[in-house]
Short mmCIF file of C-alpha atoms in Angstrom, two decimals:
data_model
loop_
_atom_site.label_atom_id
_atom_site.label_comp_id
_atom_site.label_asym_id
_atom_site.label_seq_id
_atom_site.Cartn_x
_atom_site.Cartn_y
_atom_site.Cartn_z
CA MET F 26 0.08 0.01 -0.08
CA GLN F 27 0.95 3.49 -0.41
CA PHE F 28 0.17 4.07 3.19
CA PRO F 29 0.74 0.83 5.02
CA LEU F 30 -2.02 -0.41 7.38
CA LYS F 31 -1.64 -0.02 11.21
CA TYR F 32 -3.82 -2.94 11.94
CA ASP F 33 -6.08 -1.26 14.50
CA TYR F 34 -9.18 1.36 14.58
CA ARG F 35 -7.13 4.00 12.76
CA ASP F 36 -7.24 2.11 9.42
CA ILE F 37 -11.13 2.25 9.78
CA LEU F 38 -11.15 5.91 10.64
CA SER F 39 -9.20 6.66 7.43
CA ALA F 40 -11.60 4.66 5.11
CA PRO F 41 -13.75 7.47 4.31
CA ALA F 42 -10.91 9.21 2.67
CA ALA F 43 -9.85 6.09 0.76
CA ALA F 44 -13.66 5.74 -0.43
CA LEU F 45 -13.77 9.12 -1.69
CA ALA F 46 -12.77 7.97 -5.09
CA ALA F 47 -14.61 8.58 -8.40
CA LYS F 48 -14.33 4.88 -9.57
CA ARG F 49 -15.48 3.53 -6.06
CA ILE F 50 -18.62 6.01 -6.02
CA LEU F 51 -19.46 5.30 -9.61
CA VAL F 52 -19.44 1.48 -9.31
CA MET F 53 -21.50 1.62 -6.09
CA THR F 54 -23.94 4.08 -7.37
CA LEU F 55 -24.29 1.88 -10.57
CA PHE F 56 -25.04 -1.29 -8.58
CA LEU F 57 -27.51 0.68 -6.07
CA CYS F 58 -29.36 2.12 -9.13
CA ALA F 59 -29.64 -1.37 -10.45
CA GLY F 60 -30.81 -2.81 -7.09
CA LEU F 61 -33.43 -0.01 -7.01
CA ALA F 62 -34.48 -0.82 -10.35
CA LEU F 63 -34.87 -4.43 -9.72
CA TYR F 64 -36.83 -3.69 -6.47
CA ASP F 65 -39.17 -1.34 -8.25
CA LEU F 66 -40.01 -3.58 -11.01
CA PHE F 67 -40.77 -6.64 -9.05
CA CYS F 68 -42.66 -4.37 -6.34
CA TYR F 69 -45.02 -2.89 -9.12
CA VAL F 70 -45.47 -6.30 -10.69
CA ALA F 71 -46.56 -7.76 -7.44
CA LEU F 72 -48.80 -4.97 -6.96
CA ALA F 73 -50.24 -5.65 -10.47
CA ILE F 74 -50.96 -9.27 -9.61
CA GLU F 75 -52.63 -8.24 -6.52
CA GLY F 76 -54.92 -6.20 -8.51
CA GLU F 77 -53.64 -2.63 -7.99
CA LYS F 78 -53.56 -0.04 -11.03
CA VAL F 79 -49.71 0.43 -11.43
CA GLY F 80 -50.31 3.97 -12.39
CA ARG F 81 -52.06 4.74 -9.48
CA ALA F 82 -49.39 3.19 -7.09
CA PHE F 83 -46.67 4.74 -9.10
CA ALA F 84 -48.16 8.11 -8.41
CA VAL F 85 -48.23 7.45 -4.61
CA TYR F 86 -45.17 5.70 -4.09
CA GLY F 87 -42.79 6.71 -7.09
CA PHE F 88 -39.45 5.35 -7.21
CA PHE F 89 -39.16 4.63 -3.56
CA PRO F 90 -42.03 2.21 -2.76
CA PHE F 91 -40.44 1.50 0.74
CA GLU F 92 -43.73 0.36 2.43
CA SER F 93 -44.57 -2.61 4.35
CA PHE F 94 -46.85 -4.22 1.68
CA SER F 95 -49.20 -6.96 2.71
CA PHE F 96 -50.31 -9.28 0.06
CA ASP F 97 -53.30 -11.59 -0.26
CA SER F 98 -51.87 -13.40 -3.10
CA LEU F 99 -49.17 -15.90 -2.53
CA VAL F 100 -47.59 -15.32 -6.02
CA ALA F 101 -47.46 -11.66 -5.49
CA ALA F 102 -45.83 -12.03 -2.23
CA ILE F 103 -43.18 -14.33 -3.75
CA VAL F 104 -42.58 -11.77 -6.46
CA TYR F 105 -42.18 -8.83 -4.13
CA TRP F 106 -39.74 -10.79 -1.65
CA SER F 107 -37.83 -11.95 -4.82
CA GLY F 108 -37.31 -8.53 -6.05
CA GLY F 109 -36.13 -7.70 -2.51
CA LEU F 110 -33.60 -10.16 -2.41
CA LEU F 111 -32.39 -9.57 -5.72
CA ALA F 112 -31.96 -5.93 -5.03
CA LEU F 113 -29.96 -6.80 -1.83
CA LEU F 114 -27.74 -9.15 -3.83
CA ALA F 115 -26.96 -6.24 -6.26
CA VAL F 116 -26.12 -3.92 -3.53
CA MET F 117 -23.80 -6.62 -2.07
CA THR F 118 -22.13 -7.27 -5.36
CA GLY F 119 -21.45 -3.55 -5.70
CA MET F 120 -19.85 -3.77 -2.15
CA THR F 121 -17.77 -6.51 -3.51
CA ALA F 122 -16.63 -4.30 -6.42
CA VAL F 123 -15.64 -1.53 -3.93
CA ALA F 124 -14.08 -3.99 -1.67
CA ALA F 125 -11.78 -5.47 -4.58
CA PHE F 126 -10.48 -1.81 -5.26
CA GLU F 127 -9.39 -1.65 -1.48
CA ILE F 128 -7.94 -5.58 -1.37
CA GLU F 129 -6.00 -4.76 -4.37
CA ALA F 130 -4.49 -1.61 -3.18
CA ILE F 131 -3.64 -3.38 0.11
CA ARG F 132 -1.67 -5.94 -2.13
CA GLY F 133 0.11 -3.17 -3.56
CA TYR F 134 -2.07 -2.72 -6.89
CA HIS F 135 -3.75 0.66 -6.90
CA PHE F 136 -4.88 0.87 -10.87
CA LEU F 137 -7.67 -1.73 -10.69
CA GLY F 138 -10.09 -0.22 -13.34
CA ILE F 139 -13.93 -0.05 -13.47
CA ARG F 140 -14.56 -2.71 -15.85
CA LYS F 141 -12.36 -5.16 -14.22
CA SER F 142 -13.85 -4.54 -10.60
CA ILE F 143 -17.42 -4.81 -12.22
CA GLY F 144 -16.49 -8.16 -13.90
CA PHE F 145 -14.77 -9.36 -10.72
CA ALA F 146 -17.89 -8.57 -8.70
CA LEU F 147 -20.24 -10.20 -11.26
CA SER F 148 -18.02 -13.44 -11.18
CA ARG F 149 -18.48 -13.28 -7.38
CA PHE F 150 -22.21 -13.07 -7.72
CA LYS F 151 -22.62 -16.81 -7.67
CA GLN F 152 -20.48 -17.00 -4.57
CA LEU F 153 -22.53 -14.54 -2.75
CA PHE F 154 -25.79 -16.03 -3.69
CA LEU F 155 -24.71 -19.79 -3.00
CA SER F 156 -23.15 -18.60 0.63
CA GLU F 157 -26.44 -16.90 1.70
CA LEU F 158 -28.68 -19.56 0.08
CA SER F 159 -26.26 -22.43 1.88
CA VAL F 160 -26.76 -20.66 5.23
CA PHE F 161 -30.36 -20.02 4.65
CA ALA F 162 -30.98 -23.76 3.77
CA PHE F 163 -29.24 -24.89 6.70
CA VAL F 164 -31.45 -22.86 8.96
CA LEU F 165 -34.63 -24.16 7.28
CA LEU F 166 -33.41 -27.65 7.94
CA ILE F 167 -32.93 -27.04 11.52
CA ILE F 168 -36.56 -25.55 11.60
CA LEU F 169 -37.86 -28.54 10.02
CA LEU F 170 -36.26 -30.88 12.60
CA ILE F 171 -37.61 -28.58 15.38
CA PHE F 172 -40.99 -28.95 13.69
CA ILE F 173 -40.76 -32.55 13.81
CA TYR F 174 -39.69 -32.35 17.41
CA GLY F 175 -42.82 -30.37 18.01
CA LEU F 176 -45.14 -33.25 16.55
CA ILE F 177 -43.83 -35.33 19.25
CA GLY F 178 -45.91 -33.42 21.60
CA ARG F 179 -49.06 -34.71 19.87
CA ILE F 180 -48.47 -38.26 21.06
CA PRO F 181 -51.17 -38.84 23.58
CA PHE F 182 -50.00 -39.31 27.20
CA ILE F 183 -46.30 -39.50 26.73
CA GLY F 184 -45.70 -37.00 23.85
CA GLU F 185 -45.80 -34.02 26.24
CA TRP F 186 -43.42 -35.70 28.62
CA ILE F 187 -40.77 -36.57 25.89
CA TYR F 188 -41.04 -32.89 24.41
CA THR F 189 -40.31 -31.65 28.10
CA VAL F 190 -37.34 -33.94 28.87
CA PHE F 191 -35.57 -32.80 25.59
CA PHE F 192 -36.54 -29.16 25.84
CA VAL F 193 -33.18 -28.11 27.40
CA LEU F 194 -31.08 -30.46 25.78
CA PRO F 195 -30.95 -30.67 22.88
CA GLY F 196 -33.88 -28.34 22.22
CA PHE F 197 -32.67 -25.23 23.71
CA VAL F 198 -28.95 -25.68 22.55
CA ILE F 199 -30.18 -26.15 18.86
CA ALA F 200 -32.50 -23.10 19.23
CA ILE F 201 -29.56 -20.77 20.61
CA PHE F 202 -27.34 -22.09 17.93
CA THR F 203 -29.91 -21.42 15.35
CA VAL F 204 -30.43 -17.90 16.55
CA PHE F 205 -26.60 -17.20 16.30
CA ILE F 206 -26.57 -18.43 12.70
CA LEU F 207 -29.44 -16.22 11.98
CA LEU F 208 -27.71 -13.34 13.37
CA VAL F 209 -24.62 -14.04 11.39
CA PHE F 210 -26.67 -14.51 8.39
CA ILE F 211 -27.92 -10.85 8.87
CA LEU F 212 -24.59 -9.47 9.49
CA SER F 213 -23.17 -11.16 6.49
CA VAL F 214 -24.83 -8.68 4.21
CA LEU F 215 -22.10 -6.17 5.47
CA LEU F 216 -19.21 -8.62 5.98
CA LEU F 217 -19.48 -11.28 2.83
CA PRO F 218 -18.70 -8.95 0.12
CA ALA F 219 -15.35 -8.05 1.81
CA VAL F 220 -14.63 -11.58 2.34
CA ALA F 221 -15.45 -12.63 -1.14
CA ALA F 222 -13.29 -9.86 -2.66
CA ALA F 223 -10.35 -11.24 -0.52
CA ASN F 224 -10.81 -14.73 -1.48
CA ARG F 225 -8.73 -15.76 -4.14
CA SER F 226 -10.38 -19.12 -5.19
CA GLY F 227 -14.03 -18.04 -5.26
CA GLU F 228 -15.01 -21.08 -3.31
CA THR F 229 -18.48 -20.86 -1.58
CA PHE F 230 -17.39 -22.77 1.53
CA ASP F 231 -14.28 -20.73 1.98
CA SER F 232 -16.45 -17.60 2.19
CA ILE F 233 -18.76 -19.13 4.60
CA LEU F 234 -16.03 -20.43 6.82
CA GLU F 235 -14.27 -16.91 6.85
CA THR F 236 -17.38 -15.15 7.59
CA PHE F 237 -18.25 -17.22 10.74
CA SER F 238 -14.72 -17.25 11.82
CA THR F 239 -14.41 -13.55 11.70
CA ILE F 240 -17.62 -12.75 13.77
CA ILE F 241 -16.95 -15.86 16.21
CA ARG F 242 -13.34 -15.29 17.07
CA GLN F 243 -13.31 -11.38 16.81
CA PRO F 244 -16.84 -10.37 17.69
CA VAL F 245 -16.06 -7.31 19.61
CA ARG F 246 -13.39 -6.03 17.26
CA TRP F 247 -15.51 -6.45 14.20
CA THR F 248 -18.62 -4.99 15.78
CA PHE F 249 -16.50 -2.09 17.00
CA TYR F 250 -15.06 -1.52 13.45
CA THR F 251 -18.50 -1.83 11.76
CA LEU F 252 -20.09 0.76 14.19
CA ILE F 253 -17.14 3.12 13.47
CA SER F 254 -17.61 2.78 9.88
CA ALA F 255 -21.38 3.18 9.93
CA ALA F 256 -21.06 6.42 11.94
CA ALA F 257 -18.31 7.60 9.60
CA ALA F 258 -20.49 6.81 6.59
CA LYS F 259 -23.33 8.87 8.02
CA VAL F 260 -21.20 11.91 8.94
CA PHE F 261 -19.15 11.96 5.75
CA GLY F 262 -22.19 11.00 3.58
CA PHE F 263 -23.80 14.14 5.01
CA VAL F 264 -20.81 16.26 4.12
CA TYR F 265 -20.69 14.87 0.59
CA ALA F 266 -24.59 15.65 0.41
CA TYR F 267 -23.89 19.15 1.54
CA PHE F 268 -21.22 19.52 -1.08
CA ALA F 269 -23.46 18.01 -3.75
CA PHE F 270 -26.27 20.48 -2.96
CA ARG F 271 -24.10 23.50 -3.18
CA ALA F 272 -22.44 22.33 -6.33
CA VAL F 273 -25.98 21.91 -7.73
CA GLN F 274 -26.81 25.36 -6.77
CA PHE F 275 -23.62 26.99 -8.20
CA LEU F 276 -23.91 25.17 -11.55
CA THR F 277 -27.75 26.39 -11.74
CA TRP F 278 -26.81 29.94 -10.74
CA SER F 279 -23.63 30.06 -13.13
CA SER F 280 -25.72 28.68 -15.91
CA SER F 281 -28.66 31.03 -15.40
CA LEU F 282 -26.26 34.09 -16.08
CA GLY F 283 -26.33 32.80 -19.64
CA GLY F 284 -29.64 30.92 -19.87
CA GLY F 285 -31.70 33.08 -17.88
CA ASP F 286 -34.61 32.02 -15.47
CA ASN F 287 -35.49 29.01 -17.89
CA ILE F 288 -32.36 27.15 -16.47
CA THR F 289 -33.41 27.80 -12.99
CA ASN F 290 -37.06 26.80 -13.47
CA LEU F 291 -35.84 23.72 -15.37
CA VAL F 292 -33.73 22.56 -12.34
CA LYS F 293 -36.67 23.32 -9.92
CA SER F 294 -38.98 21.41 -11.95
CA GLY F 295 -36.78 18.40 -11.93
CA VAL F 296 -36.63 18.73 -8.00
CA ASN F 297 -40.35 18.78 -8.05
CA HIS F 298 -40.78 15.38 -9.50
CA LEU F 299 -38.60 13.98 -6.86
CA PRO F 300 -39.91 13.04 -3.25
CA VAL F 301 -37.68 15.45 -1.56
CA LYS F 302 -40.11 15.37 1.46
CA SER F 303 -39.83 11.61 1.83
CA ASP F 304 -38.17 10.01 5.02
CA VAL F 305 -35.30 9.00 2.73
CA ALA F 306 -34.48 12.48 1.63
CA VAL F 307 -34.66 13.89 5.14
CA TYR F 308 -32.32 11.14 6.42
CA THR F 309 -29.91 11.99 3.57
CA PHE F 310 -29.73 15.73 4.22
CA ASN F 311 -29.74 15.70 7.84
CA LEU F 312 -26.69 15.06 9.95
CA PHE F 313 -28.51 12.44 12.31
CA GLU F 314 -32.28 11.58 12.72
CA GLY F 315 -33.92 13.61 15.27
CA ILE F 316 -31.36 16.54 14.78
CA ASP F 317 -32.90 19.41 13.06
CA TRP F 318 -29.51 20.43 11.29
CA GLY F 319 -29.28 20.04 7.68
CA ILE F 320 -30.41 21.10 4.23
CA ASN F 321 -34.00 21.86 3.12
CA VAL F 322 -34.15 20.61 -0.39
CA ALA F 323 -37.96 20.86 -0.48
CA ALA F 324 -37.78 24.80 -0.28
CA TRP F 325 -35.59 24.72 -3.40
CA SER F 326 -38.37 23.15 -5.59
CA ARG F 327 -40.93 26.16 -4.91
CA GLY F 328 -41.84 28.45 -7.78
CA SER F 329 -42.00 26.03 -10.67
CA SER F 330 -44.54 23.44 -11.85
CA ALA F 331 -43.37 22.60 -15.22
CA ASP F 332 -44.38 19.07 -16.50
CA SER F 333 -42.53 18.51 -19.53
CA GLU F 334 -40.41 15.54 -20.88
CA VAL F 335 -37.01 17.49 -20.26
CA SER F 336 -37.97 18.23 -16.63
CA TYR F 337 -38.63 14.52 -16.00
CA PHE F 338 -35.01 13.70 -17.46
CA MET F 339 -33.73 16.61 -15.35
CA ALA F 340 -35.32 14.69 -12.38
CA PHE F 341 -33.39 11.51 -13.37
CA MET F 342 -30.18 13.48 -13.58
CA LEU F 343 -30.72 14.95 -10.16
CA PHE F 344 -31.78 11.46 -8.91
CA VAL F 345 -28.42 10.04 -10.15
CA ILE F 346 -26.49 12.77 -7.96
CA PHE F 347 -28.77 12.01 -5.09
CA ALA F 348 -27.93 8.30 -5.49
CA SER F 349 -24.21 8.91 -5.45
CA ILE F 350 -24.68 10.21 -1.86
CA PHE F 351 -25.61 6.67 -0.80
CA GLY F 352 -23.01 5.24 -3.21
CA TYR F 353 -20.37 7.12 -1.19
CA MET F 354 -21.65 6.05 2.10
CA LEU F 355 -21.88 2.40 1.00
CA SER F 356 -18.47 2.69 -0.47
CA VAL F 357 -17.12 3.88 2.89
CA ILE F 358 -18.77 0.83 4.65
CA ALA F 359 -17.18 -1.59 1.81
CA THR F 360 -13.84 -0.07 2.21
CA ALA F 361 -13.80 -0.31 6.01
CA GLN F 362 -15.06 -3.92 5.86
CA ALA F 363 -12.14 -4.72 3.41
CA ARG F 364 -9.64 -3.32 5.79
CA ALA F 365 -11.39 -5.10 8.85
CA VAL F 366 -11.12 -8.35 7.18
CA VAL F 367 -7.39 -7.83 6.52
CA ILE F 368 -6.68 -6.68 9.94
CA ILE F 369 -8.68 -9.37 11.83
CA ARG F 370 -7.34 -12.12 9.47
CA LYS F 371 -3.82 -11.11 10.64
CA LEU F 372 -4.85 -11.09 14.18
CA LYS F 373 -6.73 -14.39 14.47
CA ASP F 374 -4.67 -16.41 11.74
CA ASP F 375 -1.42 -14.73 11.58
CA TYR F 376 -1.93 -14.31 7.85
CA ASN F 377 -1.22 -10.85 6.03
CA ILE F 378 -3.32 -10.53 2.88
CA ALA F 379 -1.05 -7.72 2.12
CA ASP F 380 1.54 -9.98 1.31
CA GLU F 381 -0.31 -11.74 -1.43
CA LYS F 382 0.22 -10.91 -5.12
CA PRO F 383 -2.41 -8.79 -6.54
CA LEU F 384 -4.94 -10.64 -8.57
CA PHE F 385 -5.11 -8.29 -11.55
CA TYR F 386 -1.57 -7.25 -12.02
CA LYS F 387 0.65 -9.05 -14.47
CA GLU F 388 4.31 -8.28 -14.73
CA GLU F 389 5.45 -7.34 -18.23
CA HIS F 390 7.19 -9.88 -20.32
CA VAL F 391 10.81 -9.15 -20.47
CA ASN F 392 13.02 -10.93 -22.98
CA PRO F 393 16.00 -12.90 -21.40
CA LYS F 394 19.04 -11.27 -21.88
CA VAL F 395 21.01 -12.18 -25.09
CA GLU F 396 24.47 -13.08 -24.68
CA GLU F 397 27.10 -11.67 -26.94
CA GLN F 398 28.32 -14.03 -29.64
CA PRO F 399 31.98 -13.85 -30.56
CA GLU F 400 32.62 -12.42 -34.06
CA ILE F 401 33.54 -15.00 -36.78
CA GLY F 402 37.14 -15.50 -36.94
CA LYS F 403 37.90 -14.35 -33.37
CA SER F 404 38.36 -16.87 -30.42
#
């Protein structure tokens, strides 16, 4: 690395600076938008199956239908949750791409390109999916066994006695073990992308093993690093949002000097099409929830009600800028998780990922030195 790791919390604190790279933010924003598009598509298809009018639903929820929907149709429910899982996997794939940037930098290669990082992350999609599916299937298997155990209680006379005798051992032990597995399953959304990025072979079992090993053997350190990175992502994400807002203001004001009020009205009409009063927008442009200290984006949309095609396209452009804020925040978390994996791996296994050769760097071929041949007639 250009700045070697110190292998403690200071590496996590410097993650926001490392994450503030255009290629990391761009890649994370692309996958974030892809995840949102998948979620929106499956959500509105599910609402259509349920019998809702898509146009009316879109007018209510827009691009952020983050509501706790309840479906009477089983097919609609399956479609909706499938979309949510695909969206989550898309975000995890993006975090894998960002983590790959950091892992390669730790290995000494700082020039990993955007295309290669995206290709690498997509190649790890199967690993992410199978890792999560394997853990989930294992939990379902335990639930099935507990279900069979519960059926014993239906046996007349002796059933309740058998159920009670085995309630603590093995019943309670298996239950608490399953709860822990479910906790790791949830936490793996943050950790697994970094583990997959650091894994050279792409084996599913290796990723599962390293994920559980990290949380089991270093739970306090990993939790501490994760909390630090989450807080840093929110604080520096707010700073990024502030500068993004001011940059849009400056661009609009400068352009209006030549284009007149039409430019200002065009940008305001674009803001009008976005849910600037939603909880997501309020969360993004405030430092912390409950603290009334931030940017009032809704006030900037006043004074324009244009409803043309170009105003909708302007809304899309503004949305991309808005999405890059979350892209940067997730980039901070992915970068911090990559560093946490390297630090914890060295502490628990005495293995330094920084000593590995980069995956994407190939030394240039150098022809072997040609020995000088004696001239003809000379010895």
